Amino acid sequence: MNREGSAALLLDCPRSYGAFCAGVVETLVVEGKLDFQVFYGISDSALSAGFLAQAQREEDPTRSVSALAIYSDRLGRLWR
C-alpha cells in the first residue's frame, strides 16, 4: 500500500476514556467522512487502532468510509 497522501489516525486515550475516544473517531468518520488509511495507538489505544485497522479498505473512498464507520460503531459498543 502506498501511504503517501494517506490520512493517519493517532489514538492516545487512557482506558477510562475509551468510549469517549471511540465517539470522537466515529464522528470523524461518519460526520467528517475521513477515510483513515493508517492507524497508530499508544498503550490501551493500540487495541482500538488494531481493531479499526481491520476495516475493509476500498478504492472507492465512499465505500471505504462506510466500512470504517461500521468498525468505529462496533468500537464504541466495545468500550461502553
Coordinates of C-alpha atoms in Angstrom, one line a residue:
M1 CA 0.0 0.0 0.0
N2 CA 1.3 3.4 -0.9
R3 CA 0.9 5.5 2.2
E4 CA 1.9 8.9 0.6
G5 CA -1.1 11.2 0.9
S6 CA -2.9 8.9 3.3
A7 CA -4.7 10.1 6.4
A8 CA -3.4 8.7 9.6
L9 CA -5.2 8.4 13.0
L10 CA -3.2 8.5 16.2
L11 CA -5.1 7.4 19.3
D12 CA -3.8 8.2 22.8
C13 CA -6.8 7.8 25.2
P14 CA -6.5 6.3 28.7
R15 CA -8.6 3.3 29.4
S16 CA -11.2 5.3 31.3
Y17 CA -11.7 7.5 28.1
G18 CA -12.1 4.6 25.7
A19 CA -15.8 5.3 25.0
F20 CA -15.1 9.0 24.5
C21 CA -12.3 8.3 22.1
A22 CA -14.4 5.9 20.2
G23 CA -17.1 8.5 19.9
V24 CA -14.6 11.0 18.5
V25 CA -13.4 8.5 16.0
E26 CA -17.0 7.7 14.9
T27 CA -17.7 11.4 14.5
L28 CA -14.6 12.0 12.4
V29 CA -15.5 9.1 10.1
V30 CA -19.3 9.4 9.9
E31 CA -19.7 13.2 10.0
G32 CA -16.3 14.2 8.6
K33 CA -16.2 11.5 6.0
L34 CA -12.5 11.0 6.8
D35 CA -11.0 7.8 5.3
F36 CA -8.1 6.9 7.5
Q37 CA -5.6 4.6 6.0
V38 CA -3.0 4.3 8.8
F39 CA -3.8 3.7 12.4
Y40 CA -1.5 4.1 15.5
G41 CA -2.3 3.7 19.1
I42 CA -0.4 4.3 22.3
S43 CA -0.9 2.0 25.3
D44 CA -4.6 0.9 25.6
S45 CA -5.4 2.8 22.4
A46 CA -3.3 0.4 20.4
L47 CA -6.1 -2.2 20.8
S48 CA -8.6 0.3 19.3
A49 CA -6.2 1.2 16.5
G50 CA -5.7 -2.5 15.7
F51 CA -9.5 -3.0 15.7
L52 CA -10.1 -0.1 13.4
A53 CA -7.3 -1.3 11.0
Q54 CA -9.4 -4.4 10.3
A55 CA -12.0 -2.4 8.3
Q56 CA -12.0 -3.3 4.6
R57 CA -10.1 -0.8 2.5
E58 CA -11.7 0.1 -0.8
E59 CA -10.5 2.1 -3.8
D60 CA -13.8 4.0 -3.7
P61 CA -13.5 6.4 -0.8
T62 CA -17.2 6.3 -0.1
R63 CA -17.3 2.6 0.4
S64 CA -14.1 2.7 2.4
V65 CA -15.6 5.3 4.8
S66 CA -18.7 3.2 5.1
A67 CA -16.7 0.1 6.1
L68 CA -14.7 2.2 8.6
A69 CA -17.9 3.7 10.0
I70 CA -19.1 0.1 10.8
Y71 CA -16.0 -0.6 12.7
S72 CA -16.0 2.7 14.5
D73 CA -19.5 2.0 15.7
R74 CA -18.5 -1.5 16.9
L75 CA -15.5 0.0 18.7
G76 CA -17.9 2.4 20.5
R77 CA -20.0 -0.6 21.6
L78 CA -17.0 -2.4 22.9
W79 CA -15.9 0.5 25.1
R80 CA -19.4 1.2 26.6

